[in-house]
Amino acid sequence: MKKIVLLIGIISTTIFAATPEKVVTQPMSGDMMSKEMVHHHVGKMTPEMMQEEVQYQKEIDSKKLAIQKEAGRDKPDWNKIHKLHQEVGQK
């Protein structure tokens, strides 16, 4: 009985290790994922929706710049940075 269980274990491990479907992919950052989603929906977006998307992206970029400026100070205001992060997350 032990030999059968051991044999099945070895065979299943060998089959699992030999499958060519295992592909290692790099994880996407949030920025890359959002751009991928926008490009995916470009054909389905109306001009008004595209303009709104551009406006949202400008707002997000300006808030990210404000976060970088605040974080670069000698004594950053962490409450302000947290508030800006929350605002970016809501967009």
mmCIF file of C-alpha atoms in Angstrom:
data_model
loop_
_atom_site.group_PDB
_atom_site.id
_atom_site.type_symbol
_atom_site.label_atom_id
_atom_site.label_comp_id
_atom_site.label_asym_id
_atom_site.label_seq_id
_atom_site.Cartn_x
_atom_site.Cartn_y
_atom_site.Cartn_z
ATOM 1 C CA MET A 1 0.000 0.000 0.000
ATOM 2 C CA LYS A 2 2.813 2.384 0.884
ATOM 3 C CA LYS A 3 4.524 1.630 -2.422
ATOM 4 C CA ILE A 4 1.367 2.507 -4.372
ATOM 5 C CA VAL A 5 0.919 5.830 -2.537
ATOM 6 C CA LEU A 6 4.603 6.634 -3.057
ATOM 7 C CA LEU A 7 4.399 5.722 -6.746
ATOM 8 C CA ILE A 8 1.289 7.881 -7.259
ATOM 9 C CA GLY A 9 2.982 10.764 -5.467
ATOM 10 C CA ILE A 10 6.078 10.541 -7.645
ATOM 11 C CA ILE A 11 4.041 10.301 -10.848
ATOM 12 C CA SER A 12 1.788 13.254 -9.965
ATOM 13 C CA THR A 13 4.768 15.374 -8.943
ATOM 14 C CA THR A 14 6.543 14.577 -12.199
ATOM 15 C CA ILE A 15 3.461 15.395 -14.271
ATOM 16 C CA PHE A 16 2.900 18.648 -12.400
ATOM 17 C CA ALA A 17 6.526 19.711 -12.823
ATOM 18 C CA ALA A 18 6.535 18.883 -16.537
ATOM 19 C CA THR A 19 3.462 20.911 -17.566
ATOM 20 C CA PRO A 20 4.419 23.668 -20.038
ATOM 21 C CA GLU A 21 1.415 25.825 -19.070
ATOM 22 C CA LYS A 22 3.203 27.236 -16.051
ATOM 23 C CA VAL A 23 4.115 30.757 -17.116
ATOM 24 C CA VAL A 24 5.689 33.229 -14.762
ATOM 25 C CA THR A 25 4.242 36.710 -15.246
ATOM 26 C CA GLN A 26 5.330 39.985 -13.769
ATOM 27 C CA PRO A 27 2.751 41.663 -11.530
ATOM 28 C CA MET A 28 1.310 44.913 -12.864
ATOM 29 C CA SER A 29 1.496 48.110 -10.919
ATOM 30 C CA GLY A 30 -1.691 50.060 -10.340
ATOM 31 C CA ASP A 31 -0.664 52.685 -12.857
ATOM 32 C CA MET A 32 0.019 50.100 -15.552
ATOM 33 C CA MET A 33 -3.264 48.371 -14.804
ATOM 34 C CA SER A 34 -5.281 51.598 -15.051
ATOM 35 C CA LYS A 35 -3.653 52.457 -18.389
ATOM 36 C CA GLU A 36 -4.394 48.932 -19.609
ATOM 37 C CA MET A 37 -8.044 49.330 -18.616
ATOM 38 C CA VAL A 38 -8.301 52.715 -20.352
ATOM 39 C CA HIS A 39 -6.811 51.341 -23.568
ATOM 40 C CA HIS A 40 -9.145 48.375 -23.358
ATOM 41 C CA HIS A 41 -12.197 50.642 -23.249
ATOM 42 C CA VAL A 42 -11.067 53.344 -25.698
ATOM 43 C CA GLY A 43 -13.205 52.026 -28.534
ATOM 44 C CA LYS A 44 -16.270 51.965 -26.292
ATOM 45 C CA MET A 45 -15.850 55.445 -24.799
ATOM 46 C CA THR A 46 -17.710 58.465 -26.093
ATOM 47 C CA PRO A 47 -15.786 61.734 -26.573
ATOM 48 C CA GLU A 48 -17.380 63.106 -23.391
ATOM 49 C CA MET A 49 -16.226 60.072 -21.436
ATOM 50 C CA MET A 50 -12.713 60.401 -22.854
ATOM 51 C CA GLN A 51 -12.597 64.104 -21.904
ATOM 52 C CA GLU A 52 -13.778 63.237 -18.395
ATOM 53 C CA GLU A 53 -11.095 60.548 -18.153
ATOM 54 C CA VAL A 54 -8.416 63.052 -19.196
ATOM 55 C CA GLN A 55 -9.681 65.525 -16.566
ATOM 56 C CA TYR A 56 -9.571 62.842 -13.854
ATOM 57 C CA GLN A 57 -6.038 61.892 -14.870
ATOM 58 C CA LYS A 58 -4.924 65.544 -14.668
ATOM 59 C CA GLU A 59 -6.406 65.834 -11.179
ATOM 60 C CA ILE A 60 -4.723 62.622 -10.059
ATOM 61 C CA ASP A 61 -1.371 63.717 -11.509
ATOM 62 C CA SER A 62 -1.571 67.083 -9.751
ATOM 63 C CA LYS A 63 -2.361 65.395 -6.426
ATOM 64 C CA LYS A 64 0.526 62.955 -6.891
ATOM 65 C CA LEU A 65 2.834 65.909 -7.549
ATOM 66 C CA ALA A 66 1.545 67.622 -4.396
ATOM 67 C CA ILE A 67 2.236 64.414 -2.439
ATOM 68 C CA GLN A 68 5.799 64.277 -3.789
ATOM 69 C CA LYS A 69 6.405 67.922 -2.929
ATOM 70 C CA GLU A 70 5.042 67.499 0.587
ATOM 71 C CA ALA A 71 7.011 64.297 1.178
ATOM 72 C CA GLY A 72 10.205 66.008 0.000
ATOM 73 C CA ARG A 73 10.065 68.645 2.730
ATOM 74 C CA ASP A 74 12.189 68.470 5.862
ATOM 75 C CA LYS A 75 9.118 68.008 8.068
ATOM 76 C CA PRO A 76 6.264 66.742 5.903
ATOM 77 C CA ASP A 77 2.665 67.056 7.077
ATOM 78 C CA TRP A 78 1.644 63.397 7.109
ATOM 79 C CA ASN A 79 -2.034 64.260 7.623
ATOM 80 C CA LYS A 80 -1.999 66.278 4.397
ATOM 81 C CA ILE A 81 -0.248 63.445 2.550
ATOM 82 C CA HIS A 82 -2.794 60.942 3.874
ATOM 83 C CA LYS A 83 -5.668 63.188 2.786
ATOM 84 C CA LEU A 84 -4.199 63.534 -0.718
ATOM 85 C CA HIS A 85 -3.736 59.743 -0.960
ATOM 86 C CA GLN A 86 -7.382 59.243 -0.043
ATOM 87 C CA GLU A 87 -8.488 61.763 -2.654
ATOM 88 C CA VAL A 88 -6.417 60.010 -5.315
ATOM 89 C CA GLY A 89 -7.921 56.676 -4.285
ATOM 90 C CA GLN A 90 -11.442 58.007 -4.673
ATOM 91 C CA LYS A 91 -10.901 59.133 -8.269
#
